[in-house]
Amino acid sequence: MVDSQDLNVAYEEEVNSDEEMFPDGSQPQYGELKDLDSQTMQLFNSQTYADDANRILKLEDFAGASQEIELASSLKGFENLAPGESVELDVYASHIDSPTSTTLHHLKQFPSLEVMVQPWINFRVNLPSDASDKTSWMYSDKLQKLFVKMGNTCTFNVQLMASPEVTTVVRAMVVCSSPEDQHHPVSRCDNHRCSDNQDIPDDIKMHVIRCKNEQVSYVGTKDGKVFEERLAILVPMEHTNRAGITLEFVCQNSCRNINRRATALVFTLEDQNGRILGRQMFQIKICTNIKRDKLNEENAVKEEATSRKRKAERPYEVKKGKKLMRQSSLIQVKDEFGGPRRCEIDPVVVQVTLPNRRMAKRMLENAIGQVSTAIVRSSVDSERNQLMQYVHDIRRNKSSFGLPNSQSSVDSD
């Protein structure tokens, strides 16, 4: 319980001395507030309260992070206290959320791929800039993607702006990057797992990545889906702002468990309570031929972009070669050189004897089809008219063949 006269100290900014505020020489003893923890007491001792209800307190050292918490209650309520009236301070302290209880929801959710950088710690993960050996891994700037050869290692440089006062660890895990696949656990296939030496523990065999650092922990389960259950490695930072994490990749994207799904390598910086202080992500593909897969994916993206651009510029593209033009209800064909096509007309009379009328009728139908094709391909009007006369003559001869019922239902050829 605190007297209202003591609380008015926070609102009197133009007081010249402590004697004017406390004529009896007594000072408020904040240590007597048993309901407040040490961090909250430090907050109340270091901040100046204004009489503005919308004033925001900036907590520089609260919970080890830079945050801004808006007071839930109007600070003007203190001004309305009658002389000698007291108020419970723990009521106002309860409105300040506990950082632990409000920032651990990710443990029960699917891993996030969103990059998170806190300005006060500036967690970064980079690849070596002087990597001249491209036999184990290659990075595509066009795709923003890392291609790693299975069975090889890659070192990631972890950097912080300043060494945090709390104990931190870096968690690395491989997850499916497509939104529709993020619920799928990522574990090693049976074929590669059985090829390991017998001295390797079973809980390590399930991991797609292995860490070559001396201090490392393997966590998670094969079928884990939420963040805290996923297969991952933990590397302690040991109060340093620079560290190298060397990872070996022991399974491929084409294996049965991953099943050619797109994957990402996620790094998270966490404190001893499991709160995430930073997150970085690399799109990654583990394969056998890194150069081939890198070029194939880059070319596929380039071709797709070119195709979209071409369709946007020429939505009704005309193919080169033969051009079809409709004219006078007939189709006129021009070859690629632009010249008209003609049919050489040299009349021939054919007299043949066929086994039956049905065959004779079908022969005349084929003849009509051949002449009609010549009409379509011709671009000379006089030539088309002459060919049409041949079609009329053949049709007239065809109509003269009357087929009996015995031949109309049975194909005799």
mmCIF file of C-alpha atoms in Angstrom:
data_model
loop_
_atom_site.group_PDB
_atom_site.id
_atom_site.type_symbol
_atom_site.label_atom_id
_atom_site.label_comp_id
_atom_site.label_asym_id
_atom_site.label_seq_id
_atom_site.Cartn_x
_atom_site.Cartn_y
_atom_site.Cartn_z
ATOM 1 C CA MET A 1 0.000 0.000 0.000
ATOM 2 C CA VAL A 2 1.345 3.418 -0.952
ATOM 3 C CA ASP A 3 0.088 6.765 0.236
ATOM 4 C CA SER A 4 -1.269 9.164 -2.409
ATOM 5 C CA GLN A 5 1.124 11.869 -1.246
ATOM 6 C CA ASP A 6 4.014 9.580 -2.148
ATOM 7 C CA LEU A 7 2.604 8.913 -5.625
ATOM 8 C CA ASN A 8 2.375 12.627 -6.365
ATOM 9 C CA VAL A 9 6.175 12.673 -6.526
ATOM 10 C CA ALA A 10 5.961 11.262 -10.037
ATOM 11 C CA TYR A 11 3.782 14.100 -11.258
ATOM 12 C CA GLU A 12 5.587 17.080 -9.746
ATOM 13 C CA GLU A 13 8.332 17.760 -12.327
ATOM 14 C CA GLU A 14 9.169 21.266 -11.136
ATOM 15 C CA VAL A 15 9.958 20.486 -7.504
ATOM 16 C CA ASN A 16 13.152 22.167 -6.370
ATOM 17 C CA SER A 17 14.117 19.847 -3.573
ATOM 18 C CA ASP A 18 13.053 16.780 -1.669
ATOM 19 C CA GLU A 19 12.458 18.857 1.451
ATOM 20 C CA GLU A 20 9.553 20.688 -0.206
ATOM 21 C CA MET A 21 7.868 17.392 -1.051
ATOM 22 C CA PHE A 22 8.616 15.676 2.246
ATOM 23 C CA PRO A 23 8.641 18.273 5.036
ATOM 24 C CA ASP A 24 8.847 15.563 7.705
ATOM 25 C CA GLY A 25 12.105 14.297 6.168
ATOM 26 C CA SER A 26 10.692 10.858 5.283
ATOM 27 C CA GLN A 27 11.276 9.271 1.902
ATOM 28 C CA PRO A 28 9.065 6.620 0.300
ATOM 29 C CA GLN A 29 10.598 3.192 0.728
ATOM 30 C CA TYR A 30 9.856 1.340 -2.518
ATOM 31 C CA GLY A 31 11.501 -1.776 -1.164
ATOM 32 C CA GLU A 32 8.461 -2.283 1.048
ATOM 33 C CA LEU A 33 6.274 -3.120 -1.972
ATOM 34 C CA LYS A 34 6.268 -6.862 -1.580
ATOM 35 C CA ASP A 35 3.925 -7.611 -4.486
ATOM 36 C CA LEU A 36 6.344 -6.331 -7.168
ATOM 37 C CA ASP A 37 9.354 -8.201 -8.493
ATOM 38 C CA SER A 38 12.779 -6.621 -8.854
ATOM 39 C CA GLN A 39 12.426 -5.858 -12.567
ATOM 40 C CA THR A 40 9.105 -4.096 -12.063
ATOM 41 C CA MET A 41 10.533 -2.137 -9.123
ATOM 42 C CA GLN A 42 13.438 -1.038 -11.290
ATOM 43 C CA LEU A 43 10.939 0.108 -13.885
ATOM 44 C CA PHE A 44 8.988 2.173 -11.369
ATOM 45 C CA ASN A 45 12.160 3.688 -9.938
ATOM 46 C CA SER A 46 13.687 4.689 -13.303
ATOM 47 C CA GLN A 47 10.715 6.102 -15.202
ATOM 48 C CA THR A 48 8.934 9.462 -14.906
ATOM 49 C CA TYR A 49 5.161 9.372 -14.932
ATOM 50 C CA ALA A 50 3.340 12.174 -16.742
ATOM 51 C CA ASP A 51 -0.262 13.126 -16.289
ATOM 52 C CA ASP A 52 -1.045 12.129 -19.853
ATOM 53 C CA ALA A 53 -3.176 8.977 -20.085
ATOM 54 C CA ASN A 54 -1.609 8.042 -23.448
ATOM 55 C CA ARG A 55 2.004 8.358 -22.271
ATOM 56 C CA ILE A 56 4.126 5.312 -23.252
ATOM 57 C CA LEU A 57 6.819 3.876 -21.038
ATOM 58 C CA LYS A 58 10.006 2.822 -22.806
ATOM 59 C CA LEU A 59 11.577 -0.153 -21.088
ATOM 60 C CA GLU A 60 15.247 -0.328 -21.985
ATOM 61 C CA ASP A 61 16.249 -3.201 -19.722
ATOM 62 C CA PHE A 62 12.930 -4.880 -19.055
ATOM 63 C CA ALA A 63 13.091 -8.615 -19.878
ATOM 64 C CA GLY A 64 16.362 -8.047 -21.753
ATOM 65 C CA ALA A 65 14.697 -6.409 -24.758
ATOM 66 C CA SER A 66 13.725 -2.972 -25.995
ATOM 67 C CA GLN A 67 9.970 -2.760 -25.886
ATOM 68 C CA GLU A 68 7.206 -0.199 -25.649
ATOM 69 C CA ILE A 69 4.324 -0.927 -23.329
ATOM 70 C CA GLU A 70 1.353 1.400 -23.120
ATOM 71 C CA LEU A 71 -0.138 1.885 -19.680
ATOM 72 C CA ALA A 72 -3.463 0.092 -19.423
ATOM 73 C CA SER A 73 -4.943 2.515 -16.903
ATOM 74 C CA SER A 74 -5.129 6.271 -16.980
ATOM 75 C CA LEU A 75 -2.340 7.755 -14.939
ATOM 76 C CA LYS A 76 -4.624 10.633 -14.143
ATOM 77 C CA GLY A 77 -6.396 8.327 -11.736
ATOM 78 C CA PHE A 78 -3.635 8.981 -9.234
ATOM 79 C CA GLU A 79 -4.432 12.692 -9.184
ATOM 80 C CA ASN A 80 -7.972 12.065 -7.983
ATOM 81 C CA LEU A 81 -6.896 10.325 -4.783
ATOM 82 C CA ALA A 82 -8.019 12.053 -1.605
ATOM 83 C CA PRO A 83 -5.419 12.908 1.039
ATOM 84 C CA GLY A 84 -4.514 9.833 2.983
ATOM 85 C CA GLU A 85 -6.154 7.481 0.426
ATOM 86 C CA SER A 86 -4.038 4.584 -0.803
ATOM 87 C CA VAL A 87 -4.099 2.287 -3.845
ATOM 88 C CA GLU A 88 -2.721 -1.149 -4.597
ATOM 89 C CA LEU A 89 0.166 -0.808 -7.048
ATOM 90 C CA ASP A 90 0.057 -4.459 -8.067
ATOM 91 C CA VAL A 91 -3.219 -3.714 -9.895
ATOM 92 C CA TYR A 92 -1.308 -1.531 -12.357
ATOM 93 C CA ALA A 93 1.637 -3.921 -12.517
ATOM 94 C CA SER A 94 -0.694 -6.731 -13.583
ATOM 95 C CA HIS A 95 -1.409 -4.913 -16.837
ATOM 96 C CA ILE A 96 2.218 -5.322 -17.906
ATOM 97 C CA ASP A 97 2.343 -8.627 -19.735
ATOM 98 C CA SER A 98 4.887 -11.174 -18.685
ATOM 99 C CA PRO A 99 7.361 -11.512 -21.552
ATOM 100 C CA THR A 100 7.679 -15.222 -20.981
ATOM 101 C CA SER A 101 3.991 -16.016 -21.108
ATOM 102 C CA THR A 102 3.286 -13.919 -24.197
ATOM 103 C CA THR A 103 6.229 -14.897 -26.430
ATOM 104 C CA LEU A 104 6.229 -18.697 -26.208
ATOM 105 C CA HIS A 105 3.195 -19.353 -28.383
ATOM 106 C CA HIS A 106 5.492 -20.382 -31.252
ATOM 107 C CA LEU A 107 6.373 -23.585 -29.405
ATOM 108 C CA LYS A 108 2.922 -24.998 -30.187
ATOM 109 C CA GLN A 109 2.794 -23.734 -33.777
ATOM 110 C CA PHE A 110 4.375 -24.713 -37.076
ATOM 111 C CA PRO A 111 7.851 -23.221 -37.585
ATOM 112 C CA SER A 112 7.776 -19.770 -39.125
ATOM 113 C CA LEU A 113 9.908 -18.795 -42.130
ATOM 114 C CA GLU A 114 9.548 -15.037 -41.613
ATOM 115 C CA VAL A 115 12.854 -13.267 -41.047
ATOM 116 C CA MET A 116 12.936 -11.455 -37.691
ATOM 117 C CA VAL A 117 15.676 -8.978 -36.745
ATOM 118 C CA GLN A 118 15.576 -7.151 -33.411
ATOM 119 C CA PRO A 119 17.533 -3.866 -33.704
ATOM 120 C CA TRP A 120 19.040 -4.218 -30.249
ATOM 121 C CA ILE A 121 20.681 -7.576 -31.068
ATOM 122 C CA ASN A 122 20.721 -7.689 -34.925
ATOM 123 C CA PHE A 123 20.921 -11.454 -35.356
ATOM 124 C CA ARG A 124 22.472 -12.320 -38.742
ATOM 125 C CA VAL A 125 23.530 -15.554 -40.477
ATOM 126 C CA ASN A 126 25.777 -15.343 -43.546
ATOM 127 C CA LEU A 127 27.694 -17.644 -45.843
ATOM 128 C CA PRO A 128 31.471 -17.308 -46.196
ATOM 129 C CA SER A 129 32.283 -14.536 -48.654
ATOM 130 C CA ASP A 130 35.617 -16.046 -49.723
ATOM 131 C CA ALA A 131 34.285 -19.503 -50.590
ATOM 132 C CA SER A 132 36.343 -20.449 -53.653
ATOM 133 C CA ASP A 133 35.575 -24.174 -53.421
ATOM 134 C CA LYS A 134 32.233 -24.714 -55.150
ATOM 135 C CA THR A 135 32.280 -28.505 -55.006
ATOM 136 C CA SER A 136 30.268 -28.751 -51.776
ATOM 137 C CA TRP A 137 27.797 -25.881 -52.085
ATOM 138 C CA MET A 138 26.747 -23.061 -54.405
ATOM 139 C CA TYR A 139 24.516 -20.059 -53.803
ATOM 140 C CA SER A 140 22.238 -18.626 -56.494
ATOM 141 C CA ASP A 141 21.737 -14.873 -56.247
ATOM 142 C CA LYS A 142 18.952 -15.065 -58.840
ATOM 143 C CA LEU A 143 16.976 -17.613 -56.870
ATOM 144 C CA GLN A 144 18.163 -16.558 -53.390
ATOM 145 C CA LYS A 145 18.733 -20.250 -52.817
ATOM 146 C CA LEU A 146 21.514 -22.456 -51.454
ATOM 147 C CA PHE A 147 22.426 -25.698 -53.231
ATOM 148 C CA VAL A 148 24.324 -28.151 -51.049
ATOM 149 C CA LYS A 149 25.858 -31.463 -52.037
ATOM 150 C CA MET A 150 24.850 -34.366 -49.861
ATOM 151 C CA GLY A 151 27.581 -35.607 -47.540
ATOM 152 C CA ASN A 152 29.413 -32.264 -47.600
ATOM 153 C CA THR A 153 29.631 -29.481 -45.050
ATOM 154 C CA CYS A 154 28.844 -25.783 -45.139
ATOM 155 C CA THR A 155 29.811 -23.228 -42.481
ATOM 156 C CA PHE A 156 27.371 -20.474 -41.545
ATOM 157 C CA ASN A 157 28.683 -17.342 -39.837
ATOM 158 C CA VAL A 158 26.463 -16.149 -36.977
ATOM 159 C CA GLN A 159 26.814 -12.508 -35.920
ATOM 160 C CA LEU A 160 25.212 -10.377 -33.232
ATOM 161 C CA MET A 161 25.515 -6.634 -32.790
ATOM 162 C CA ALA A 162 26.418 -7.114 -29.140
ATOM 163 C CA SER A 163 26.851 -10.050 -26.844
ATOM 164 C CA PRO A 164 23.558 -10.433 -24.941
ATOM 165 C CA GLU A 165 23.579 -10.560 -21.178
ATOM 166 C CA VAL A 166 21.335 -13.623 -21.146
ATOM 167 C CA THR A 167 22.386 -17.112 -22.214
ATOM 168 C CA THR A 168 21.458 -17.739 -25.851
ATOM 169 C CA VAL A 169 21.461 -20.688 -28.248
ATOM 170 C CA VAL A 170 21.110 -20.949 -32.012
ATOM 171 C CA ARG A 171 18.581 -23.473 -33.283
ATOM 172 C CA ALA A 172 18.895 -24.826 -36.852
ATOM 173 C CA MET A 173 16.209 -26.932 -38.502
ATOM 174 C CA VAL A 174 15.160 -27.982 -42.005
ATOM 175 C CA VAL A 175 11.489 -27.369 -42.819
ATOM 176 C CA CYS A 176 9.251 -27.489 -45.893
ATOM 177 C CA SER A 177 9.020 -23.976 -47.287
ATOM 178 C CA SER A 178 5.815 -24.160 -49.342
ATOM 179 C CA PRO A 179 2.761 -23.013 -47.359
ATOM 180 C CA GLU A 180 0.846 -26.172 -48.228
ATOM 181 C CA ASP A 181 3.711 -28.372 -46.974
ATOM 182 C CA GLN A 182 4.827 -26.586 -43.804
ATOM 183 C CA HIS A 183 3.004 -29.103 -41.598
ATOM 184 C CA HIS A 184 5.097 -31.992 -42.962
ATOM 185 C CA PRO A 185 7.915 -33.134 -40.643
ATOM 186 C CA VAL A 186 11.351 -33.317 -42.270
ATOM 187 C CA SER A 187 13.391 -36.374 -41.354
ATOM 188 C CA ARG A 188 15.975 -38.626 -42.937
ATOM 189 C CA CYS A 189 14.962 -41.434 -45.289
ATOM 190 C CA ASP A 190 15.319 -45.091 -44.295
ATOM 191 C CA ASN A 191 17.930 -45.796 -46.963
ATOM 192 C CA HIS A 192 20.415 -43.183 -45.767
ATOM 193 C CA ARG A 193 19.655 -43.792 -42.113
ATOM 194 C CA CYS A 194 20.510 -47.502 -42.424
ATOM 195 C CA SER A 195 23.831 -46.659 -44.071
ATOM 196 C CA ASP A 196 25.139 -44.963 -40.903
ATOM 197 C CA ASN A 197 27.662 -46.551 -38.601
ATOM 198 C CA GLN A 198 26.312 -48.523 -35.672
ATOM 199 C CA ASP A 199 28.002 -46.237 -33.150
ATOM 200 C CA ILE A 200 25.798 -43.273 -34.120
ATOM 201 C CA PRO A 201 22.806 -42.931 -31.736
ATOM 202 C CA ASP A 202 19.382 -43.499 -33.243
ATOM 203 C CA ASP A 203 18.122 -40.059 -32.209
ATOM 204 C CA ILE A 204 20.875 -38.461 -34.308
ATOM 205 C CA LYS A 205 20.338 -40.712 -37.327
ATOM 206 C CA MET A 206 16.901 -39.169 -37.928
ATOM 207 C CA HIS A 207 18.299 -35.659 -38.461
ATOM 208 C CA VAL A 208 18.825 -34.356 -42.002
ATOM 209 C CA ILE A 209 21.603 -32.067 -40.743
ATOM 210 C CA ARG A 210 24.474 -32.734 -38.362
ATOM 211 C CA CYS A 211 26.632 -30.185 -36.636
ATOM 212 C CA LYS A 212 30.424 -30.404 -36.470
ATOM 213 C CA ASN A 213 30.724 -27.981 -33.536
ATOM 214 C CA GLU A 214 31.994 -29.402 -30.274
ATOM 215 C CA GLN A 215 29.041 -28.276 -28.201
ATOM 216 C CA VAL A 216 25.777 -29.258 -29.866
ATOM 217 C CA SER A 217 22.495 -30.833 -28.807
ATOM 218 C CA TYR A 218 20.039 -32.786 -30.971
ATOM 219 C CA VAL A 219 16.372 -32.305 -30.120
ATOM 220 C CA GLY A 220 12.995 -33.200 -31.573
ATOM 221 C CA THR A 221 11.250 -36.313 -32.830
ATOM 222 C CA LYS A 222 10.774 -37.901 -36.239
ATOM 223 C CA ASP A 223 7.045 -37.147 -36.408
ATOM 224 C CA GLY A 224 7.172 -33.772 -34.650
ATOM 225 C CA LYS A 225 5.081 -31.094 -36.349
ATOM 226 C CA VAL A 226 5.048 -28.083 -34.019
ATOM 227 C CA PHE A 227 8.133 -25.992 -33.312
ATOM 228 C CA GLU A 228 9.234 -27.588 -30.042
ATOM 229 C CA GLU A 229 8.880 -31.128 -31.466
ATOM 230 C CA ARG A 230 10.746 -30.612 -34.759
ATOM 231 C CA LEU A 231 14.095 -32.231 -35.387
ATOM 232 C CA ALA A 232 16.728 -29.545 -34.815
ATOM 233 C CA ILE A 233 20.185 -28.862 -33.448
ATOM 234 C CA LEU A 234 21.054 -26.409 -30.668
ATOM 235 C CA VAL A 235 24.425 -24.630 -30.559
ATOM 236 C CA PRO A 236 25.171 -22.404 -27.526
ATOM 237 C CA MET A 237 26.551 -18.909 -28.214
ATOM 238 C CA GLU A 238 28.393 -18.712 -24.845
ATOM 239 C CA HIS A 239 28.075 -14.913 -24.463
ATOM 240 C CA THR A 240 29.865 -14.162 -27.731
ATOM 241 C CA ASN A 241 28.681 -12.112 -30.676
ATOM 242 C CA ARG A 242 30.380 -14.195 -33.396
ATOM 243 C CA ALA A 243 30.351 -17.916 -34.059
ATOM 244 C CA GLY A 244 30.661 -20.377 -36.927
ATOM 245 C CA ILE A 245 28.224 -23.264 -37.257
ATOM 246 C CA THR A 246 29.379 -26.067 -39.566
ATOM 247 C CA LEU A 247 26.570 -28.294 -40.820
ATOM 248 C CA GLU A 248 26.703 -31.556 -42.737
ATOM 249 C CA PHE A 249 23.737 -32.560 -44.892
ATOM 250 C CA VAL A 250 23.032 -36.293 -44.878
ATOM 251 C CA CYS A 251 19.835 -36.659 -46.940
ATOM 252 C CA GLN A 252 18.497 -35.260 -50.230
ATOM 253 C CA ASN A 253 15.361 -33.453 -51.337
ATOM 254 C CA SER A 254 14.692 -36.257 -53.798
ATOM 255 C CA CYS A 255 14.561 -38.888 -51.051
ATOM 256 C CA ARG A 256 11.303 -40.490 -50.014
ATOM 257 C CA ASN A 257 10.596 -38.560 -46.820
ATOM 258 C CA ILE A 258 11.121 -35.074 -48.257
ATOM 259 C CA ASN A 259 9.681 -36.271 -51.577
ATOM 260 C CA ARG A 260 11.044 -33.402 -53.713
ATOM 261 C CA ARG A 261 9.313 -30.736 -51.625
ATOM 262 C CA ALA A 262 10.866 -27.275 -51.438
ATOM 263 C CA THR A 263 12.813 -26.882 -48.195
ATOM 264 C CA ALA A 264 14.381 -24.118 -46.128
ATOM 265 C CA LEU A 265 17.040 -23.983 -43.426
ATOM 266 C CA VAL A 266 15.813 -21.854 -40.508
ATOM 267 C CA PHE A 267 18.098 -20.375 -37.822
ATOM 268 C CA THR A 268 16.585 -18.941 -34.631
ATOM 269 C CA LEU A 269 18.331 -17.179 -31.759
ATOM 270 C CA GLU A 270 16.691 -18.073 -28.434
ATOM 271 C CA ASP A 271 17.252 -17.214 -24.796
ATOM 272 C CA GLN A 272 17.298 -19.693 -21.921
ATOM 273 C CA ASN A 273 13.501 -19.540 -21.628
ATOM 274 C CA GLY A 274 12.906 -20.383 -25.285
ATOM 275 C CA ARG A 275 11.928 -16.890 -26.419
ATOM 276 C CA ILE A 276 12.961 -16.108 -30.005
ATOM 277 C CA LEU A 277 15.264 -13.078 -30.286
ATOM 278 C CA GLY A 278 15.936 -13.355 -34.025
ATOM 279 C CA ARG A 279 15.273 -15.515 -37.079
ATOM 280 C CA GLN A 280 17.068 -16.022 -40.420
ATOM 281 C CA MET A 281 16.154 -18.329 -43.294
ATOM 282 C CA PHE A 282 17.835 -19.867 -46.363
ATOM 283 C CA GLN A 283 15.973 -21.556 -49.202
ATOM 284 C CA ILE A 284 17.967 -24.758 -49.637
ATOM 285 C CA LYS A 285 18.182 -27.835 -51.853
ATOM 286 C CA ILE A 286 20.264 -30.878 -50.955
ATOM 287 C CA CYS A 287 21.240 -32.761 -54.097
ATOM 288 C CA THR A 288 24.016 -34.677 -55.844
ATOM 289 C CA ASN A 289 24.865 -32.349 -58.747
ATOM 290 C CA ILE A 290 24.620 -28.836 -57.364
ATOM 291 C CA LYS A 291 25.808 -27.081 -60.526
ATOM 292 C CA ARG A 292 23.318 -28.854 -62.781
ATOM 293 C CA ASP A 293 20.357 -28.287 -60.473
ATOM 294 C CA LYS A 294 21.283 -24.653 -59.966
ATOM 295 C CA LEU A 295 21.470 -23.968 -63.726
ATOM 296 C CA ASN A 296 18.254 -25.890 -64.424
ATOM 297 C CA GLU A 297 16.252 -23.940 -61.868
ATOM 298 C CA GLU A 298 17.706 -20.610 -62.983
ATOM 299 C CA ASN A 299 16.911 -21.378 -66.637
ATOM 300 C CA ALA A 300 13.388 -22.464 -65.728
ATOM 301 C CA VAL A 301 12.755 -19.191 -63.913
ATOM 302 C CA LYS A 302 14.244 -17.219 -66.814
ATOM 303 C CA GLU A 303 12.106 -19.007 -69.400
ATOM 304 C CA GLU A 304 8.985 -18.502 -67.345
ATOM 305 C CA ALA A 305 9.695 -14.784 -67.004
ATOM 306 C CA THR A 306 10.390 -14.504 -70.739
ATOM 307 C CA SER A 307 7.165 -16.324 -71.563
ATOM 308 C CA ARG A 308 5.113 -14.039 -69.329
ATOM 309 C CA LYS A 309 6.726 -10.983 -70.880
ATOM 310 C CA ARG A 310 6.062 -12.221 -74.415
ATOM 311 C CA LYS A 311 2.431 -12.947 -73.667
ATOM 312 C CA ALA A 312 1.991 -9.502 -72.144
ATOM 313 C CA GLU A 313 3.517 -7.755 -75.168
ATOM 314 C CA ARG A 314 1.934 -9.950 -77.890
ATOM 315 C CA PRO A 315 -1.269 -11.512 -76.597
ATOM 316 C CA TYR A 316 -2.271 -12.676 -80.101
ATOM 317 C CA GLU A 317 1.004 -13.915 -81.472
ATOM 318 C CA VAL A 318 0.940 -15.220 -85.071
ATOM 319 C CA LYS A 319 3.078 -18.268 -85.670
ATOM 320 C CA LYS A 320 5.635 -18.132 -88.438
ATOM 321 C CA GLY A 321 5.238 -20.334 -91.523
ATOM 322 C CA LYS A 322 1.893 -20.945 -93.133
ATOM 323 C CA LYS A 323 -0.625 -18.144 -92.838
ATOM 324 C CA LEU A 324 -4.327 -18.883 -93.100
ATOM 325 C CA MET A 325 -6.528 -16.188 -94.547
ATOM 326 C CA ARG A 326 -10.297 -16.498 -94.957
ATOM 327 C CA GLN A 327 -11.519 -15.179 -98.298
ATOM 328 C CA SER A 328 -14.734 -15.783 -100.237
ATOM 329 C CA SER A 329 -15.772 -18.670 -97.932
ATOM 330 C CA LEU A 330 -12.712 -20.637 -99.088
ATOM 331 C CA ILE A 331 -9.365 -21.064 -97.321
ATOM 332 C CA GLN A 332 -6.428 -19.755 -99.267
ATOM 333 C CA VAL A 333 -3.012 -21.087 -98.359
ATOM 334 C CA LYS A 334 0.280 -19.314 -98.883
ATOM 335 C CA ASP A 335 3.630 -20.905 -98.258
ATOM 336 C CA GLU A 336 6.358 -19.321 -96.141
ATOM 337 C CA PHE A 337 7.823 -17.604 -99.217
ATOM 338 C CA GLY A 338 4.554 -15.768 -99.956
ATOM 339 C CA GLY A 339 3.845 -17.363 -103.364
ATOM 340 C CA PRO A 340 0.452 -18.971 -104.257
ATOM 341 C CA ARG A 341 0.124 -22.720 -104.520
ATOM 342 C CA ARG A 342 -1.409 -24.170 -107.695
ATOM 343 C CA CYS A 343 -2.670 -27.541 -108.808
ATOM 344 C CA GLU A 344 -1.472 -28.824 -112.160
ATOM 345 C CA ILE A 345 -4.596 -29.831 -114.155
ATOM 346 C CA ASP A 346 -4.078 -32.607 -116.714
ATOM 347 C CA PRO A 347 -7.433 -34.399 -117.307
ATOM 348 C CA VAL A 348 -7.258 -38.214 -117.245
ATOM 349 C CA VAL A 349 -10.059 -40.703 -117.890
ATOM 350 C CA VAL A 350 -9.854 -43.856 -115.759
ATOM 351 C CA GLN A 351 -11.828 -47.003 -116.491
ATOM 352 C CA VAL A 352 -11.550 -49.755 -113.936
ATOM 353 C CA THR A 353 -13.618 -52.787 -113.017
ATOM 354 C CA LEU A 354 -14.240 -53.288 -109.292
ATOM 355 C CA PRO A 355 -15.691 -56.333 -107.455
ATOM 356 C CA ASN A 356 -18.850 -54.558 -106.321
ATOM 357 C CA ARG A 357 -20.674 -51.253 -106.284
ATOM 358 C CA ARG A 358 -19.748 -50.470 -102.709
ATOM 359 C CA MET A 359 -16.048 -50.386 -103.558
ATOM 360 C CA ALA A 360 -16.797 -48.260 -106.622
ATOM 361 C CA LYS A 361 -18.720 -45.764 -104.489
ATOM 362 C CA ARG A 362 -15.911 -45.572 -101.916
ATOM 363 C CA MET A 363 -13.337 -45.024 -104.659
ATOM 364 C CA LEU A 364 -15.345 -42.082 -105.982
ATOM 365 C CA GLU A 365 -15.616 -40.646 -102.441
ATOM 366 C CA ASN A 366 -11.827 -40.739 -102.144
ATOM 367 C CA ALA A 367 -11.538 -38.990 -105.486
ATOM 368 C CA ILE A 368 -13.885 -36.227 -104.289
ATOM 369 C CA GLY A 369 -11.698 -35.762 -101.202
ATOM 370 C CA GLN A 370 -8.504 -35.465 -103.240
ATOM 371 C CA VAL A 371 -9.976 -32.859 -105.591
ATOM 372 C CA SER A 372 -11.511 -30.888 -102.698
ATOM 373 C CA THR A 373 -8.080 -30.702 -101.054
ATOM 374 C CA ALA A 374 -6.670 -29.268 -104.261
ATOM 375 C CA ILE A 375 -9.409 -26.637 -104.279
ATOM 376 C CA VAL A 376 -8.568 -25.580 -100.740
ATOM 377 C CA ARG A 377 -4.849 -25.314 -101.462
ATOM 378 C CA SER A 378 -5.298 -23.366 -104.681
ATOM 379 C CA SER A 379 -5.148 -19.578 -104.660
ATOM 380 C CA VAL A 380 -6.219 -18.986 -108.274
ATOM 381 C CA ASP A 381 -9.934 -18.394 -108.804
ATOM 382 C CA SER A 382 -10.105 -19.827 -112.325
ATOM 383 C CA GLU A 383 -8.299 -22.951 -111.192
ATOM 384 C CA ARG A 384 -10.692 -23.453 -108.268
ATOM 385 C CA ASN A 385 -13.728 -23.098 -110.549
ATOM 386 C CA GLN A 386 -12.331 -25.722 -112.908
ATOM 387 C CA LEU A 387 -11.644 -28.128 -110.059
ATOM 388 C CA MET A 388 -15.170 -27.640 -108.708
ATOM 389 C CA GLN A 389 -16.529 -28.888 -112.050
ATOM 390 C CA TYR A 390 -14.582 -32.147 -111.589
ATOM 391 C CA VAL A 391 -16.165 -32.545 -108.153
ATOM 392 C CA HIS A 392 -19.667 -32.159 -109.613
ATOM 393 C CA ASP A 393 -18.971 -34.781 -112.285
ATOM 394 C CA ILE A 394 -17.650 -37.308 -109.772
ATOM 395 C CA ARG A 395 -20.616 -36.795 -107.466
ATOM 396 C CA ARG A 396 -23.029 -37.345 -110.379
ATOM 397 C CA ASN A 397 -21.326 -40.654 -111.212
ATOM 398 C CA LYS A 398 -21.366 -41.646 -107.542
ATOM 399 C CA SER A 399 -25.121 -41.088 -107.286
ATOM 400 C CA SER A 400 -25.684 -43.571 -110.095
ATOM 401 C CA PHE A 401 -24.507 -46.430 -107.894
ATOM 402 C CA GLY A 402 -27.460 -47.745 -105.934
ATOM 403 C CA LEU A 403 -26.446 -50.237 -103.239
ATOM 404 C CA PRO A 404 -28.774 -53.124 -102.290
ATOM 405 C CA ASN A 405 -29.474 -53.843 -98.629
ATOM 406 C CA SER A 406 -27.110 -56.817 -98.625
ATOM 407 C CA GLN A 407 -24.133 -54.557 -99.423
ATOM 408 C CA SER A 408 -25.141 -51.496 -97.473
ATOM 409 C CA SER A 409 -24.530 -53.170 -94.095
ATOM 410 C CA VAL A 410 -21.440 -55.236 -94.845
ATOM 411 C CA ASP A 411 -18.037 -53.834 -95.810
ATOM 412 C CA SER A 412 -16.906 -56.115 -98.619
ATOM 413 C CA ASP A 413 -13.358 -54.821 -98.873
#
